[in-house]
Amino acid sequence: MDIRYNCSLLQHNTFGMDVSCACFVSYGSAEELAGFFSAGRQFSLPKPFLHIGRGSNLLFTGDFPGTVFHSDIRFVRELPGKDGKVRIEVGAGTAWDDVCGWCAGHGLWGTENLSGIPGETGAAAVQNIGAYGVEFKDIVSGVCCFDAVTCSLKTIRKDDCHYGYRDSVFKQSAKGRYVVTSVILELSPDAGPVLDYGHVRAAVDKRMQEMPETTLSPGLVRSVILDIRNSKLPDPSETGNAGSFFKNPVVPRSSFGRVENYARSKYGPEYVVPHYDAGSGFVKIPAAWLIEQCGWKGYSAGNAGVYAKQPLVLVNLTGKARPEEIIALEKKITASVLDIFGITLIPEVEHI
Ligand code: EPU
């Protein structure tokens, strides 16, 4: 275990918050982590404990008084296949996009729509990352963890992960108990593109027309998805951000009626508010649309801002934003969406 005290967290959060932690611990294998806890060595470390990946979905609200753990477990290995599927195990500290690149390079379908999502594989399993019609839950079969309660290593089956929209057992009842050490993915060598989200199919068709010699492959879809993302989302290595700051709200149809009334009075009776059926009388509304309607798109206040191409993303405009500036902006946006639409936006980014 590598243990360091009074460490900067600047390189460990994509928002670029210049904060520190009392202690930072990194480890290279599940066995090393289990051995450390079994020997009771954690008792000498400052509390509380926090396990992070690349820090791409969190906002440090100030210096962290405890110990931050980080996995350096990085590998991709093939396991024996099952039912025509190719199974791979991926270490929690492996950059997620490297996994997508590996799969595309091996002609395997499953991860391509999740290409370009910043962060590491362990966090992908906790957060149930999703993009362009695919979620992590669609390709995972098991999550290997260290159980801090029993001090043992175990594999949790997908069904027991209770995956939901950006949600899992690791964020709910088992929060703080399990540390993801690796994940097992099931991928397919047979063509299985998911192209029905937004303009993905049109973009893939266009690419194939431009390059008639190309065949539909995971690599082609990956490349189109990366282009779409790059055109809409800020690169955290250039502009600090943590992806979507808010979740897309799921509201009862009655609440949606208020949104429709607002839009029709503003844009005319034919206007259709973007929304998706969420079942059982509920609809999901893009938070980006709600935020844009409230006039925040491209807004800036000091070092913090709302990304001009995708208002769901708050950005550290100058690289010098303090947590308070981001939080002040978050509060203003939340208050105005509540005021105009009666909808409470819930942050997707975890506040630490
Ligand atoms: N929209 C606007 N104005 C904008 C941008 C978007 O009104 O400036 C509306 C449009 O109606 C558009 C809709 O929002 O059709 C949806 O936009 P987009 O497809 O960009 O997706 P999103 O709902 O804003 C979600 C995820 C993203 C993921 C994309 C693509 C959440 C919270 N966010 O965003 O995930 O990349 O879909 O699948 O579910 C992340 O989690 O960090 C993230 C970036």
mmCIF file of C-alpha atoms and ligand atoms in Angstrom:
data_model
loop_
_atom_site.group_PDB
_atom_site.id
_atom_site.type_symbol
_atom_site.label_atom_id
_atom_site.label_comp_id
_atom_site.label_asym_id
_atom_site.label_seq_id
_atom_site.Cartn_x
_atom_site.Cartn_y
_atom_site.Cartn_z
ATOM 1 C CA MET A 1 0.000 0.000 0.000
ATOM 2 C CA ASP A 2 1.232 3.472 -0.814
ATOM 3 C CA ILE A 3 0.276 5.813 2.050
ATOM 4 C CA ARG A 4 0.808 9.570 1.860
ATOM 5 C CA TYR A 5 -0.289 12.332 4.204
ATOM 6 C CA ASN A 6 -1.617 15.845 3.440
ATOM 7 C CA CYS A 7 -2.058 15.263 -0.289
ATOM 8 C CA SER A 8 -3.448 17.515 -2.972
ATOM 9 C CA LEU A 9 -6.552 16.132 -4.682
ATOM 10 C CA LEU A 10 -6.203 18.445 -7.688
ATOM 11 C CA GLN A 11 -5.177 15.584 -9.982
ATOM 12 C CA HIS A 12 -7.846 13.307 -8.538
ATOM 13 C CA ASN A 13 -11.004 15.200 -9.494
ATOM 14 C CA THR A 14 -11.924 16.188 -13.034
ATOM 15 C CA PHE A 15 -13.709 19.317 -11.781
ATOM 16 C CA GLY A 16 -10.249 20.614 -10.929
ATOM 17 C CA MET A 17 -11.030 21.598 -7.332
ATOM 18 C CA ASP A 18 -7.803 22.561 -5.590
ATOM 19 C CA VAL A 19 -8.489 20.768 -2.313
ATOM 20 C CA SER A 20 -6.522 18.299 -0.199
ATOM 21 C CA CYS A 21 -7.036 15.220 1.954
ATOM 22 C CA ALA A 22 -5.448 14.237 5.252
ATOM 23 C CA CYS A 23 -4.272 10.896 3.812
ATOM 24 C CA PHE A 24 -4.184 9.211 0.384
ATOM 25 C CA VAL A 25 -3.790 5.448 0.034
ATOM 26 C CA SER A 26 -3.358 3.531 -3.214
ATOM 27 C CA TYR A 27 -3.155 -0.233 -3.742
ATOM 28 C CA GLY A 28 -2.425 -2.526 -6.657
ATOM 29 C CA SER A 29 -4.485 -5.650 -5.995
ATOM 30 C CA ALA A 30 -7.621 -6.871 -4.248
ATOM 31 C CA GLU A 31 -5.489 -9.133 -2.053
ATOM 32 C CA GLU A 32 -3.337 -6.202 -0.950
ATOM 33 C CA LEU A 33 -6.441 -4.239 0.102
ATOM 34 C CA ALA A 34 -7.955 -7.257 1.908
ATOM 35 C CA GLY A 35 -4.654 -7.983 3.702
ATOM 36 C CA PHE A 36 -4.399 -4.362 4.853
ATOM 37 C CA PHE A 37 -7.877 -4.363 6.388
ATOM 38 C CA SER A 38 -7.559 -7.909 7.823
ATOM 39 C CA ALA A 39 -4.410 -6.790 9.654
ATOM 40 C CA GLY A 40 -6.368 -3.861 11.128
ATOM 41 C CA ARG A 41 -4.001 -1.307 9.590
ATOM 42 C CA GLN A 42 -6.888 0.972 8.648
ATOM 43 C CA PHE A 43 -7.440 1.855 12.307
ATOM 44 C CA SER A 44 -4.392 4.137 12.282
ATOM 45 C CA LEU A 45 -5.698 6.194 9.320
ATOM 46 C CA PRO A 46 -7.661 9.455 9.587
ATOM 47 C CA LYS A 47 -11.423 9.051 9.169
ATOM 48 C CA PRO A 48 -13.781 9.153 7.332
ATOM 49 C CA PHE A 49 -12.794 6.894 4.432
ATOM 50 C CA LEU A 50 -13.604 7.623 0.798
ATOM 51 C CA HIS A 51 -12.909 5.393 -2.212
ATOM 52 C CA ILE A 52 -12.552 7.222 -5.497
ATOM 53 C CA GLY A 53 -11.762 6.375 -9.092
ATOM 54 C CA ARG A 54 -10.725 9.185 -11.411
ATOM 55 C CA GLY A 55 -12.959 11.587 -9.445
ATOM 56 C CA SER A 56 -14.960 12.282 -12.590
ATOM 57 C CA ASN A 57 -18.386 12.320 -10.979
ATOM 58 C CA LEU A 58 -17.815 14.156 -7.753
ATOM 59 C CA LEU A 59 -17.500 17.630 -6.351
ATOM 60 C CA PHE A 60 -15.223 18.123 -3.363
ATOM 61 C CA THR A 61 -16.953 20.810 -1.317
ATOM 62 C CA GLY A 62 -13.755 21.532 0.650
ATOM 63 C CA ASP A 63 -10.645 19.821 2.047
ATOM 64 C CA PHE A 64 -11.348 16.196 2.933
ATOM 65 C CA PRO A 65 -10.488 15.484 6.579
ATOM 66 C CA GLY A 66 -10.080 11.700 6.208
ATOM 67 C CA THR A 67 -8.422 9.061 4.019
ATOM 68 C CA VAL A 68 -8.979 8.760 0.283
ATOM 69 C CA PHE A 69 -8.393 5.252 -1.150
ATOM 70 C CA HIS A 70 -7.597 4.770 -4.816
ATOM 71 C CA SER A 71 -7.317 1.521 -6.782
ATOM 72 C CA ASP A 72 -4.347 1.007 -9.071
ATOM 73 C CA ILE A 73 -5.740 -2.394 -10.117
ATOM 74 C CA ARG A 74 -5.421 -2.212 -13.886
ATOM 75 C CA PHE A 75 -5.889 -5.171 -16.200
ATOM 76 C CA VAL A 76 -8.175 -6.624 -18.841
ATOM 77 C CA ARG A 77 -8.227 -10.422 -19.144
ATOM 78 C CA GLU A 78 -10.358 -12.880 -21.017
ATOM 79 C CA LEU A 79 -12.294 -15.496 -19.012
ATOM 80 C CA PRO A 80 -13.815 -18.704 -20.399
ATOM 81 C CA GLY A 81 -16.817 -17.740 -22.585
ATOM 82 C CA LYS A 82 -20.445 -18.716 -21.966
ATOM 83 C CA ASP A 83 -23.463 -19.099 -24.317
ATOM 84 C CA GLY A 84 -21.618 -17.569 -27.275
ATOM 85 C CA LYS A 85 -20.583 -14.550 -25.194
ATOM 86 C CA VAL A 86 -17.036 -13.453 -24.546
ATOM 87 C CA ARG A 87 -16.394 -12.759 -20.863
ATOM 88 C CA ILE A 88 -13.709 -10.410 -19.657
ATOM 89 C CA GLU A 89 -12.573 -9.325 -16.217
ATOM 90 C CA VAL A 90 -11.403 -5.728 -15.829
ATOM 91 C CA GLY A 91 -9.538 -4.238 -12.851
ATOM 92 C CA ALA A 92 -11.354 -1.398 -11.063
ATOM 93 C CA GLY A 93 -8.572 1.121 -11.688
ATOM 94 C CA THR A 94 -8.563 0.612 -15.472
ATOM 95 C CA ALA A 95 -9.629 3.753 -17.340
ATOM 96 C CA TRP A 96 -13.121 3.019 -18.649
ATOM 97 C CA ASP A 97 -12.443 4.296 -22.131
ATOM 98 C CA ASP A 98 -9.408 1.981 -22.386
ATOM 99 C CA VAL A 99 -11.834 -0.906 -21.836
ATOM 100 C CA CYS A 100 -14.064 0.406 -24.642
ATOM 101 C CA GLY A 101 -10.996 0.690 -26.885
ATOM 102 C CA TRP A 102 -9.895 -2.848 -25.995
ATOM 103 C CA CYS A 103 -13.347 -4.251 -26.813
ATOM 104 C CA ALA A 104 -13.540 -2.389 -30.123
ATOM 105 C CA GLY A 105 -10.020 -3.593 -30.977
ATOM 106 C CA HIS A 106 -11.133 -7.186 -30.381
ATOM 107 C CA GLY A 107 -14.317 -6.758 -32.461
ATOM 108 C CA LEU A 108 -16.562 -7.192 -29.401
ATOM 109 C CA TRP A 109 -19.974 -5.503 -29.120
ATOM 110 C CA GLY A 110 -21.325 -4.063 -25.889
ATOM 111 C CA THR A 111 -19.205 -1.156 -24.674
ATOM 112 C CA GLU A 112 -19.013 0.963 -27.851
ATOM 113 C CA ASN A 113 -21.864 3.384 -26.936
ATOM 114 C CA LEU A 114 -20.180 3.992 -23.573
ATOM 115 C CA SER A 115 -16.991 5.184 -25.266
ATOM 116 C CA GLY A 116 -15.393 8.389 -24.063
ATOM 117 C CA ILE A 117 -16.965 8.452 -20.602
ATOM 118 C CA PRO A 118 -14.258 9.757 -18.280
ATOM 119 C CA GLY A 119 -13.479 7.762 -15.157
ATOM 120 C CA GLU A 120 -12.443 4.290 -14.099
ATOM 121 C CA THR A 121 -14.117 0.908 -14.281
ATOM 122 C CA GLY A 122 -14.875 0.555 -10.559
ATOM 123 C CA ALA A 123 -16.842 3.807 -10.574
ATOM 124 C CA ALA A 124 -18.666 2.716 -13.757
ATOM 125 C CA ALA A 125 -20.017 -0.242 -11.756
ATOM 126 C CA VAL A 126 -21.079 1.914 -8.806
ATOM 127 C CA GLN A 127 -22.665 4.653 -10.902
ATOM 128 C CA ASN A 128 -24.214 2.464 -13.623
ATOM 129 C CA ILE A 129 -22.832 4.808 -16.259
ATOM 130 C CA GLY A 130 -24.990 5.244 -19.317
ATOM 131 C CA ALA A 131 -24.932 6.939 -22.687
ATOM 132 C CA TYR A 132 -26.633 6.717 -26.074
ATOM 133 C CA GLY A 133 -29.101 3.983 -25.134
ATOM 134 C CA VAL A 134 -26.738 1.663 -23.249
ATOM 135 C CA GLU A 135 -26.056 1.345 -19.544
ATOM 136 C CA PHE A 136 -23.305 -0.484 -17.699
ATOM 137 C CA LYS A 137 -25.948 -2.898 -16.347
ATOM 138 C CA ASP A 138 -26.571 -4.145 -19.901
ATOM 139 C CA ILE A 139 -23.094 -5.668 -20.166
ATOM 140 C CA VAL A 140 -22.038 -6.561 -16.622
ATOM 141 C CA SER A 141 -22.531 -10.044 -15.162
ATOM 142 C CA GLY A 142 -20.765 -9.689 -11.817
ATOM 143 C CA VAL A 143 -18.898 -7.184 -9.663
ATOM 144 C CA CYS A 144 -15.926 -8.396 -7.584
ATOM 145 C CA CYS A 145 -15.591 -6.521 -4.301
ATOM 146 C CA PHE A 146 -13.782 -6.275 -1.029
ATOM 147 C CA ASP A 147 -16.372 -6.447 1.751
ATOM 148 C CA ALA A 148 -15.245 -4.117 4.533
ATOM 149 C CA VAL A 149 -17.691 -5.701 6.997
ATOM 150 C CA THR A 150 -16.467 -9.297 6.660
ATOM 151 C CA CYS A 151 -12.954 -8.345 5.462
ATOM 152 C CA SER A 152 -13.306 -10.793 2.559
ATOM 153 C CA LEU A 153 -13.405 -10.754 -1.220
ATOM 154 C CA LYS A 154 -16.650 -11.687 -2.941
ATOM 155 C CA THR A 155 -18.412 -11.485 -6.301
ATOM 156 C CA ILE A 156 -21.825 -9.834 -6.390
ATOM 157 C CA ARG A 157 -24.101 -11.063 -9.157
ATOM 158 C CA LYS A 158 -25.614 -8.433 -11.444
ATOM 159 C CA ASP A 159 -29.144 -9.034 -10.079
ATOM 160 C CA ASP A 160 -27.945 -8.268 -6.579
ATOM 161 C CA CYS A 161 -26.434 -4.945 -7.697
ATOM 162 C CA HIS A 162 -29.981 -3.468 -8.008
ATOM 163 C CA TYR A 163 -29.042 -1.292 -10.925
ATOM 164 C CA GLY A 164 -31.236 1.718 -11.761
ATOM 165 C CA TYR A 165 -30.765 5.047 -13.522
ATOM 166 C CA ARG A 166 -27.287 6.146 -12.315
ATOM 167 C CA ASP A 167 -27.931 4.028 -9.244
ATOM 168 C CA SER A 168 -26.917 0.741 -7.608
ATOM 169 C CA VAL A 169 -26.748 -1.077 -4.292
ATOM 170 C CA PHE A 170 -23.262 0.430 -3.904
ATOM 171 C CA LYS A 171 -24.831 3.902 -3.655
ATOM 172 C CA GLN A 172 -27.735 2.778 -1.480
ATOM 173 C CA SER A 173 -27.981 0.062 1.184
ATOM 174 C CA ALA A 174 -24.365 -1.134 0.755
ATOM 175 C CA LYS A 175 -22.825 2.356 0.574
ATOM 176 C CA GLY A 176 -19.426 2.286 2.253
ATOM 177 C CA ARG A 177 -19.452 -1.497 2.632
ATOM 178 C CA TYR A 178 -18.078 -2.760 -0.677
ATOM 179 C CA VAL A 179 -15.025 -1.619 -2.595
ATOM 180 C CA VAL A 180 -15.139 -2.686 -6.241
ATOM 181 C CA THR A 181 -11.894 -4.443 -7.203
ATOM 182 C CA SER A 182 -12.849 -5.745 -10.675
ATOM 183 C CA VAL A 183 -15.888 -6.317 -12.883
ATOM 184 C CA ILE A 184 -16.920 -9.150 -15.199
ATOM 185 C CA LEU A 185 -18.411 -8.075 -18.520
ATOM 186 C CA GLU A 186 -20.260 -10.187 -21.096
ATOM 187 C CA LEU A 187 -19.695 -9.067 -24.671
ATOM 188 C CA SER A 188 -20.751 -10.397 -28.018
ATOM 189 C CA PRO A 189 -18.676 -11.132 -31.127
ATOM 190 C CA ASP A 190 -21.935 -10.996 -33.137
ATOM 191 C CA ALA A 191 -23.204 -7.686 -34.478
ATOM 192 C CA GLY A 192 -25.472 -6.034 -31.928
ATOM 193 C CA PRO A 193 -25.400 -2.301 -32.518
ATOM 194 C CA VAL A 194 -27.666 -0.048 -30.428
ATOM 195 C CA LEU A 195 -28.351 2.915 -32.695
ATOM 196 C CA ASP A 196 -31.798 4.179 -31.729
ATOM 197 C CA TYR A 197 -30.775 7.007 -29.376
ATOM 198 C CA GLY A 198 -31.059 10.515 -30.828
ATOM 199 C CA HIS A 199 -29.083 10.961 -34.016
ATOM 200 C CA VAL A 200 -26.727 8.010 -33.544
ATOM 201 C CA ARG A 201 -28.121 5.946 -36.438
ATOM 202 C CA ALA A 202 -28.031 8.929 -38.800
ATOM 203 C CA ALA A 203 -24.423 9.661 -37.790
ATOM 204 C CA VAL A 204 -23.422 6.019 -38.330
ATOM 205 C CA ASP A 205 -25.173 5.923 -41.727
ATOM 206 C CA LYS A 206 -23.452 9.144 -42.755
ATOM 207 C CA ARG A 207 -20.057 7.761 -41.751
ATOM 208 C CA MET A 208 -20.661 4.589 -43.770
ATOM 209 C CA GLN A 209 -21.699 6.616 -46.824
ATOM 210 C CA GLU A 210 -18.568 8.717 -46.537
ATOM 211 C CA MET A 211 -16.422 5.581 -46.232
ATOM 212 C CA PRO A 212 -18.148 2.967 -48.442
ATOM 213 C CA GLU A 213 -15.426 0.393 -47.803
ATOM 214 C CA THR A 214 -16.192 0.409 -44.063
ATOM 215 C CA THR A 215 -18.364 -2.219 -42.430
ATOM 216 C CA LEU A 216 -20.508 -1.726 -39.354
ATOM 217 C CA SER A 217 -18.246 -2.666 -36.455
ATOM 218 C CA PRO A 218 -17.851 -1.828 -32.758
ATOM 219 C CA GLY A 219 -14.877 0.324 -33.757
ATOM 220 C CA LEU A 220 -16.965 2.336 -36.218
ATOM 221 C CA VAL A 221 -19.749 2.954 -33.686
ATOM 222 C CA ARG A 222 -17.165 3.840 -31.051
ATOM 223 C CA SER A 223 -15.592 6.378 -33.343
ATOM 224 C CA VAL A 224 -18.980 7.981 -34.156
ATOM 225 C CA ILE A 225 -19.901 8.131 -30.451
ATOM 226 C CA LEU A 226 -16.559 9.764 -29.625
ATOM 227 C CA ASP A 227 -17.209 12.396 -32.295
ATOM 228 C CA ILE A 228 -20.702 13.097 -30.926
ATOM 229 C CA ARG A 229 -19.381 13.406 -27.386
ATOM 230 C CA ASN A 230 -16.485 15.646 -28.416
ATOM 231 C CA SER A 231 -18.878 17.971 -30.218
ATOM 232 C CA LYS A 232 -21.144 18.345 -27.157
ATOM 233 C CA LEU A 233 -19.207 17.744 -23.981
ATOM 234 C CA PRO A 234 -16.157 19.567 -22.606
ATOM 235 C CA ASP A 235 -12.916 17.611 -22.306
ATOM 236 C CA PRO A 236 -12.096 17.572 -18.568
ATOM 237 C CA SER A 237 -8.385 17.792 -19.347
ATOM 238 C CA GLU A 238 -9.091 21.222 -20.865
ATOM 239 C CA THR A 239 -12.083 22.510 -18.890
ATOM 240 C CA GLY A 240 -12.808 21.101 -15.445
ATOM 241 C CA ASN A 241 -16.200 19.402 -15.188
ATOM 242 C CA ALA A 242 -17.856 16.251 -13.896
ATOM 243 C CA GLY A 243 -20.159 15.442 -16.819
ATOM 244 C CA SER A 244 -23.887 15.830 -16.255
ATOM 245 C CA PHE A 245 -24.243 17.776 -13.038
ATOM 246 C CA PHE A 246 -27.934 16.896 -12.586
ATOM 247 C CA LYS A 247 -29.997 13.791 -13.266
ATOM 248 C CA ASN A 248 -32.748 13.995 -15.844
ATOM 249 C CA PRO A 249 -35.861 14.332 -13.648
ATOM 250 C CA VAL A 250 -38.537 11.641 -13.772
ATOM 251 C CA VAL A 251 -41.887 13.278 -12.984
ATOM 252 C CA PRO A 252 -45.575 12.291 -12.908
ATOM 253 C CA ARG A 253 -47.524 13.152 -16.076
ATOM 254 C CA SER A 254 -49.413 15.821 -14.111
ATOM 255 C CA SER A 255 -46.154 17.716 -13.461
ATOM 256 C CA PHE A 256 -45.244 17.310 -17.109
ATOM 257 C CA GLY A 257 -48.530 19.070 -17.971
ATOM 258 C CA ARG A 258 -47.261 22.231 -16.284
ATOM 259 C CA VAL A 259 -44.069 22.052 -18.376
ATOM 260 C CA GLU A 260 -46.107 21.583 -21.574
ATOM 261 C CA ASN A 261 -48.332 24.554 -20.719
ATOM 262 C CA TYR A 262 -45.281 26.726 -20.199
ATOM 263 C CA ALA A 263 -43.713 25.639 -23.499
ATOM 264 C CA ARG A 264 -46.938 26.041 -25.506
ATOM 265 C CA SER A 265 -47.537 29.523 -24.192
ATOM 266 C CA LYS A 266 -43.964 30.421 -25.153
ATOM 267 C CA TYR A 267 -43.532 28.589 -28.485
ATOM 268 C CA GLY A 268 -47.094 27.929 -29.678
ATOM 269 C CA PRO A 269 -49.553 25.008 -29.446
ATOM 270 C CA GLU A 270 -47.599 22.710 -31.795
ATOM 271 C CA TYR A 271 -44.447 22.715 -29.665
ATOM 272 C CA VAL A 272 -43.430 19.303 -28.322
ATOM 273 C CA VAL A 273 -41.377 19.293 -25.124
ATOM 274 C CA PRO A 274 -38.604 16.662 -25.371
ATOM 275 C CA HIS A 275 -39.427 13.766 -23.051
ATOM 276 C CA TYR A 276 -39.255 9.990 -22.772
ATOM 277 C CA ASP A 277 -41.856 7.629 -21.350
ATOM 278 C CA ALA A 278 -40.602 6.329 -18.001
ATOM 279 C CA GLY A 279 -43.501 3.899 -17.411
ATOM 280 C CA SER A 280 -46.239 3.854 -14.730
ATOM 281 C CA GLY A 281 -47.512 7.339 -15.588
ATOM 282 C CA PHE A 282 -44.079 8.953 -15.336
ATOM 283 C CA VAL A 283 -42.003 10.822 -17.904
ATOM 284 C CA LYS A 284 -38.326 11.701 -17.999
ATOM 285 C CA ILE A 285 -37.543 15.266 -19.089
ATOM 286 C CA PRO A 286 -34.035 16.290 -20.197
ATOM 287 C CA ALA A 287 -32.650 18.523 -17.445
ATOM 288 C CA ALA A 288 -30.628 20.245 -20.187
ATOM 289 C CA TRP A 289 -33.875 21.502 -21.744
ATOM 290 C CA LEU A 290 -35.263 22.767 -18.416
ATOM 291 C CA ILE A 291 -31.996 24.568 -17.613
ATOM 292 C CA GLU A 292 -31.794 26.094 -21.073
ATOM 293 C CA GLN A 293 -35.376 27.389 -20.778
ATOM 294 C CA CYS A 294 -34.407 29.148 -17.565
ATOM 295 C CA GLY A 295 -31.724 31.031 -19.485
ATOM 296 C CA TRP A 296 -28.608 29.447 -18.010
ATOM 297 C CA LYS A 297 -26.980 28.083 -21.157
ATOM 298 C CA GLY A 298 -23.532 29.669 -21.502
ATOM 299 C CA TYR A 299 -23.951 31.641 -18.252
ATOM 300 C CA SER A 300 -20.856 32.405 -16.238
ATOM 301 C CA ALA A 301 -20.266 33.788 -12.757
ATOM 302 C CA GLY A 302 -16.651 34.344 -11.817
ATOM 303 C CA ASN A 303 -14.763 31.103 -12.361
ATOM 304 C CA ALA A 304 -17.833 28.896 -12.663
ATOM 305 C CA GLY A 305 -20.093 28.472 -15.666
ATOM 306 C CA VAL A 306 -22.767 26.519 -17.527
ATOM 307 C CA TYR A 307 -21.373 24.851 -20.639
ATOM 308 C CA ALA A 308 -22.679 26.586 -23.743
ATOM 309 C CA LYS A 309 -23.167 23.413 -25.820
ATOM 310 C CA GLN A 310 -24.716 21.299 -23.042
ATOM 311 C CA PRO A 311 -26.218 23.193 -20.092
ATOM 312 C CA LEU A 312 -26.434 20.020 -18.007
ATOM 313 C CA VAL A 313 -22.694 20.364 -17.490
ATOM 314 C CA LEU A 314 -21.315 22.899 -15.014
ATOM 315 C CA VAL A 315 -17.728 23.899 -15.694
ATOM 316 C CA ASN A 316 -14.680 25.227 -13.910
ATOM 317 C CA LEU A 317 -14.199 27.929 -16.546
ATOM 318 C CA THR A 318 -10.818 29.280 -15.505
ATOM 319 C CA GLY A 319 -9.455 26.248 -13.666
ATOM 320 C CA LYS A 320 -9.542 28.348 -10.504
ATOM 321 C CA ALA A 321 -13.147 27.825 -9.402
ATOM 322 C CA ARG A 322 -13.642 27.157 -5.704
ATOM 323 C CA PRO A 323 -16.263 24.629 -4.594
ATOM 324 C CA GLU A 324 -18.418 27.479 -3.210
ATOM 325 C CA GLU A 325 -18.698 29.033 -6.692
ATOM 326 C CA ILE A 326 -19.941 25.798 -8.243
ATOM 327 C CA ILE A 327 -22.366 25.236 -5.374
ATOM 328 C CA ALA A 328 -23.704 28.794 -5.613
ATOM 329 C CA LEU A 329 -24.386 28.250 -9.326
ATOM 330 C CA GLU A 330 -25.997 24.873 -8.646
ATOM 331 C CA LYS A 331 -28.329 26.502 -6.090
ATOM 332 C CA LYS A 332 -29.343 29.294 -8.465
ATOM 333 C CA ILE A 333 -30.123 26.839 -11.279
ATOM 334 C CA THR A 334 -32.054 24.491 -8.995
ATOM 335 C CA ALA A 335 -34.097 27.385 -7.565
ATOM 336 C CA SER A 336 -35.045 28.754 -10.976
ATOM 337 C CA VAL A 337 -36.077 25.358 -12.398
ATOM 338 C CA LEU A 338 -38.200 24.807 -9.290
ATOM 339 C CA ASP A 339 -39.706 28.267 -9.585
ATOM 340 C CA ILE A 340 -40.593 28.055 -13.277
ATOM 341 C CA PHE A 341 -41.448 24.357 -13.636
ATOM 342 C CA GLY A 342 -42.124 23.129 -10.098
ATOM 343 C CA ILE A 343 -39.465 20.438 -10.596
ATOM 344 C CA THR A 344 -36.622 19.818 -8.157
ATOM 345 C CA LEU A 345 -33.405 18.901 -9.939
ATOM 346 C CA ILE A 346 -31.350 16.231 -8.169
ATOM 347 C CA PRO A 347 -27.575 16.403 -8.611
ATOM 348 C CA GLU A 348 -25.967 13.470 -10.368
ATOM 349 C CA VAL A 349 -22.535 14.542 -9.195
ATOM 350 C CA GLU A 350 -21.761 13.324 -5.684
ATOM 351 C CA HIS A 351 -20.951 16.120 -3.232
ATOM 352 C CA ILE A 352 -18.166 15.187 -0.820
HETATM 353 N N1 EPU B 1 -31.074 19.575 -24.757
HETATM 354 C C1 EPU B 1 -31.435 20.894 -24.746
HETATM 355 N N2 EPU B 1 -30.441 21.829 -24.834
HETATM 356 C C2 EPU B 1 -29.149 21.484 -24.962
HETATM 357 C C3 EPU B 1 -28.772 20.126 -24.974
HETATM 358 C C4 EPU B 1 -29.757 19.171 -24.857
HETATM 359 O O1 EPU B 1 -32.606 21.256 -24.647
HETATM 360 O O2 EPU B 1 -28.307 22.400 -25.057
HETATM 361 C C5 EPU B 1 -32.153 18.560 -24.676
HETATM 362 C C6 EPU B 1 -32.540 18.113 -26.084
HETATM 363 O O3 EPU B 1 -33.914 17.958 -26.122
HETATM 364 C C7 EPU B 1 -31.854 16.773 -26.201
HETATM 365 C C8 EPU B 1 -31.959 16.268 -24.781
HETATM 366 O O4 EPU B 1 -31.718 17.422 -23.972
HETATM 367 O O5 EPU B 1 -32.531 15.922 -27.088
HETATM 368 C C9 EPU B 1 -31.006 15.159 -24.423
HETATM 369 O O6 EPU B 1 -29.681 15.629 -24.635
HETATM 370 P P1 EPU B 1 -28.468 14.610 -24.726
HETATM 371 O O7 EPU B 1 -28.778 13.546 -25.697
HETATM 372 O O8 EPU B 1 -27.228 15.397 -24.904
HETATM 373 O O9 EPU B 1 -28.476 13.866 -23.318
HETATM 374 P P2 EPU B 1 -28.750 14.316 -21.839
HETATM 375 O O10 EPU B 1 -30.063 13.775 -21.414
HETATM 376 O O11 EPU B 1 -28.550 15.775 -21.672
HETATM 377 C C10 EPU B 1 -27.744 12.069 -20.931
HETATM 378 C C11 EPU B 1 -26.737 11.653 -19.898
HETATM 379 C C12 EPU B 1 -25.322 11.866 -20.437
HETATM 380 C C13 EPU B 1 -25.161 11.057 -21.711
HETATM 381 C C14 EPU B 1 -26.224 11.506 -22.723
HETATM 382 C C15 EPU B 1 -26.209 10.681 -23.972
HETATM 383 C C16 EPU B 1 -27.809 12.016 -17.749
HETATM 384 C C17 EPU B 1 -27.878 12.849 -16.514
HETATM 385 N N3 EPU B 1 -26.937 12.419 -18.679
HETATM 386 O O12 EPU B 1 -27.604 13.486 -21.079
HETATM 387 O O13 EPU B 1 -24.423 11.355 -19.478
HETATM 388 O O14 EPU B 1 -23.860 11.246 -22.286
HETATM 389 O O15 EPU B 1 -27.536 11.343 -22.122
HETATM 390 O O16 EPU B 1 -26.753 9.418 -23.698
HETATM 391 O O17 EPU B 1 -28.534 11.023 -17.851
HETATM 392 C C18 EPU B 1 -23.120 11.926 -17.581
HETATM 393 O O18 EPU B 1 -23.815 11.125 -16.956
HETATM 394 O O19 EPU B 1 -22.186 12.567 -17.044
HETATM 395 C C19 EPU B 1 -23.407 12.159 -18.991
HETATM 396 C C20 EPU B 1 -22.744 13.035 -19.732
#
